[in-house]
Amino acid sequence: MTATLGNRQRGPLPKGKVPQGKVPQGKPNARRRLVVIGNGMAGARAVEEILARGGAEQFTITMFGDEPYGNYNRIMLSHVLSGEESDADIFLNSLHWYQDNNITLHAGVRVERIDRFTKYVFANNGHVVPYDVLIIATGSQSFMPPMDGLYTPSGSIKPGVFTFRTIDDTRNMVQHARNGDDPDRERRAVVIGGGLLGLEAARGLQSHGIDVDVVHSGGHLMNAQMGPDGGAILRRSVEALGIRVHTGSRTTAVLGTDKVTGVRLRDQPDIGCDMVVVAAGIRPNVDLAVLSGLHVERAIVVDDQLRVVDEDDIYAVGECVQHRGEVYGLVAPLWEQAVVLADHVTGSDTSSAYLGSRIATKLKVAGVEVASMGLHGPERDTDEHIVFSEPSRGVFKSIVIRDNKMVGATLLGDSRKVAYLTQAFDKGLPLPEERIALMFDLGGPAEEQGVAELDDDAQVCNCNGVSKKSLVDVVKGGCNTVAGAMDATRAGKGCGSCKLLVKQVVEWAADGAVEEDPAASYYVPGIPLDKPSLMAAIRKQGLRSVSSVFAALAPGRAEDAKSKMGLASLMKMMLADQYIDERDARFINDRVHANIQRDGTFSVVPQMKGGVTSVQQLRRIADVAEKHSIPLIKLTGGQRIDLLGVPKEDLPQVWADLDMPSGYAYGKSFRTVKTCVGKDFCRYGTGDSTKLGIEIESRFQGIEAPAKLKLAVSGCPRNCAESLVKDVGVVAVEGGRWEIYVGGAAGAHIRKGDLLATVEDPEEVKVLTGRFMQYYRENANWLERTYSFVPRVGIDRIRAVVVDDAEGLAAGLDAAMQASVDSYVDPWTERDDPLTPGQFRTSLPLTVLPQVPVR
Amino acid sequence: MNAGRNLGPVSQVPFGEGRAFGVDGEQVAVFRLRDGSLRALSAVCPHKGGPIADGTIDQDVVLCPLHQNAFRLDTGCSTTGAEPLTSYDVQIDNHQNIILRISAR
């Protein structure tokens, strides 16, 4: 517990008011009362951050919101205006969220006064609520520039004049745009303000078939975000959309008596219109703070902890805040503030400090990509200014460099380099000698590099403050769909301009294994968990059998046939001899230790380590094949002898007659090690591949894996055992050393394995082989062969884990593999003592077997 | 034919598995679900003749071991687009024997 802001002695109650939510006296652990004034993006985000830090246990939370709704994403209002989103789509938290988190919400209620001394807030509906901690998040309102004719004689805003701040504003505009009173009326709108919001409004109105003029008092559009050159190009792009732009002009009057008929401009002719949208900036809502005696300058003044100056228990956050002289009107600083505020309010990190935000905006304005940060142009003689301008395509790039640091950039119409530039701006990274590389990707896979070169804490989504690392973390946590990562982090849920970058980051993090289906991340279809979560849940709950996993983790506790084999394999791998082996969870091959064939008979492969056999073995196999009339005897690709067409009920007798261990040609498991002749006989052999292959097979025989494992050891680079296309392939090279390749394949897919390591002696080969296979067993998806797994994870990362032990996992991997090796039992020993009744009973009693033609 | 055929003790069929029986010239796969109840379907997969009794089951379906076609244990209808299996009425009597009615439902 940290230093709390405790329950002070409360003063006398104001007369005639009954306080709500009194804390029971004398309860030592009574939760403190947190009141939040403001239910917009800042207030709600602050509460979310507080809840994320265990705030629900510390506080009873009451929120007041001026608007009669849950909270919504104000940034998306332009999409609602344009009809791209419905107004229901932009809600961040519905009213249910408040209930679920035990938050008392007074929606549509305005707080009129704070009594800092008795610690009560007074609402306009008569509510008087005590607080221990108060958060002010009153936000901003639209600024109404002075002009004549805004109001009707009765004092209300003239019909047809709109501000563009709230969801109600937006709905009213949509309604007005859709159904004018008079179908013949001139459908023309004037937007006052050529900043971001004004241009968005203009574009949104256009989508309703309205003719739009933008009147802007500045010399060029978006003058807060860019210099005149960029502004000129932006103007071209906006005008190309069919929006008329009037810069350097003020609206002096709204014309019309009872409703809007036009606007009067300074130094320019009147414009006739039936609709005026005022988007001329915002002003912080500070009336409540001023009235309540808080310290207000341009906005409510806070310190680095977001505490209102001179107040112990009052915090403020968002657009109503002035911090170190800055007032922000963008969403990114608000996220940063909410984090620091929550750290302090909950006491989870009292060293947390907000030091201000460097404003880098990345937006899509009226369909034009705009990114802007820092200076718009050079200020000193020594500043470098690099400009690229291509008006016909609407592309403009300007970068300002001071002392070899980037101090400003504007990008229009092409934001591919924005991630890198944002980072260079935030971090003061050293810049490339060739400045042009700042603006363009010169060769190379541009986007890949762009994402790869981003820092972990580089912000990908500015609207919701999502860093590259947050995205990468959810991907590493098994979320490998773009939509899933966006849901989990909220990246791309703001203005949407970062969606491409989000997608790139997710794809990069997932190494291309991006799926479109959330279920694709489940390890088995019947349990909605990815592999790490599934393994963690199994460990945490001490589950030891497949049925117990269904009972504990499956929706509706329902078994799922399709999931059983994968779960059985996973749990055997995890638990070794602690696994409770339920036979019904096994696939038929694993129930009877043989490979089912198309006619329901089975094939039997005796163990023949490294593909080396003997007279005795050959003679015995021949005798068994003769005695049981084996219809087909076949040499396999893995250098084994396969006896095909054995009826199920004959299996125990065939094994008994063979009296050899199983060769594992039927499971999702370690199968065979193929070897070449090695060096005893071969003229070229440099290493004893045969001996090493036999040793590897002896050690790892039969261990289960997410998919089959086929290995090889070659005694020289001629690679007669095809080591380069095996799940694990070993090659002896000159100097007594051994190369280990992983992730090779030459079946349905052809892939040359990646070189994992070159080692000095066979013992090391065995250690790394086992460690790699264990890493694969623990991290691969069910049925994912190494030829998919290795490129998905990346050989560099695998090498870091397996060879360099960069993550300290090696000892654990080795121990887990050793446990599997130690618990190995040859399955063919079950022949004398069937584990289940009728284990080898035929399933096709009336069919003459085999049905496969005998050659 | 309505009299049920007694196929012997239910203990022949392990929980969660199936066993095949020849009954009046029909091949029948009898499954014993993990909840102890029985289901019976024809034992030969209509797709490629796979041994249905060797399949993996849950409470609802059996997967043929050859190509993973799935069939509903109660009706025999395929959920993977194969032709249906015949489903049979099967009970456990008071002596813990399997009683199968071969007249298809």
mmCIF file of C-alpha atoms in Angstrom, chain B residues 41-76:
data_model
loop_
_atom_site.group_PDB
_atom_site.id
_atom_site.type_symbol
_atom_site.label_atom_id
_atom_site.label_comp_id
_atom_site.label_asym_id
_atom_site.label_seq_id
_atom_site.Cartn_x
_atom_site.Cartn_y
_atom_site.Cartn_z
ATOM 1 C CA LEU B 41 -23.967 -46.512 -36.154
ATOM 2 C CA SER B 42 -23.168 -48.591 -39.190
ATOM 3 C CA ALA B 43 -19.484 -49.491 -38.988
ATOM 4 C CA VAL B 44 -18.300 -48.724 -42.502
ATOM 5 C CA CYS B 45 -17.629 -45.190 -43.628
ATOM 6 C CA PRO B 46 -19.651 -44.366 -46.759
ATOM 7 C CA HIS B 47 -16.747 -42.272 -48.036
ATOM 8 C CA LYS B 48 -14.009 -44.894 -48.532
ATOM 9 C CA GLY B 49 -15.034 -47.763 -46.295
ATOM 10 C CA GLY B 50 -13.077 -46.663 -43.243
ATOM 11 C CA PRO B 51 -13.549 -48.503 -39.929
ATOM 12 C CA ILE B 52 -15.879 -46.185 -38.028
ATOM 13 C CA ALA B 53 -15.396 -48.069 -34.749
ATOM 14 C CA ASP B 54 -11.748 -46.986 -34.789
ATOM 15 C CA GLY B 55 -12.796 -43.340 -34.877
ATOM 16 C CA THR B 56 -12.248 -40.640 -32.293
ATOM 17 C CA ILE B 57 -15.440 -39.458 -30.592
ATOM 18 C CA ASP B 58 -16.813 -36.780 -28.339
ATOM 19 C CA GLN B 59 -20.373 -36.365 -27.058
ATOM 20 C CA ASP B 60 -21.671 -35.470 -30.504
ATOM 21 C CA VAL B 61 -19.652 -36.863 -33.396
ATOM 22 C CA VAL B 62 -17.295 -39.618 -34.508
ATOM 23 C CA LEU B 63 -14.389 -38.881 -36.840
ATOM 24 C CA CYS B 64 -13.542 -41.593 -39.341
ATOM 25 C CA PRO B 65 -9.847 -42.431 -38.904
ATOM 26 C CA LEU B 66 -9.078 -42.467 -42.632
ATOM 27 C CA HIS B 67 -10.087 -39.003 -43.778
ATOM 28 C CA GLN B 68 -11.635 -37.367 -40.708
ATOM 29 C CA ASN B 69 -15.175 -37.263 -42.007
ATOM 30 C CA ALA B 70 -17.460 -36.522 -39.068
ATOM 31 C CA PHE B 71 -20.821 -38.155 -38.348
ATOM 32 C CA ARG B 72 -23.363 -37.285 -35.697
ATOM 33 C CA LEU B 73 -23.526 -40.102 -33.178
ATOM 34 C CA ASP B 74 -27.266 -39.755 -32.621
ATOM 35 C CA THR B 75 -28.480 -39.554 -36.222
ATOM 36 C CA GLY B 76 -25.586 -40.756 -38.383
#
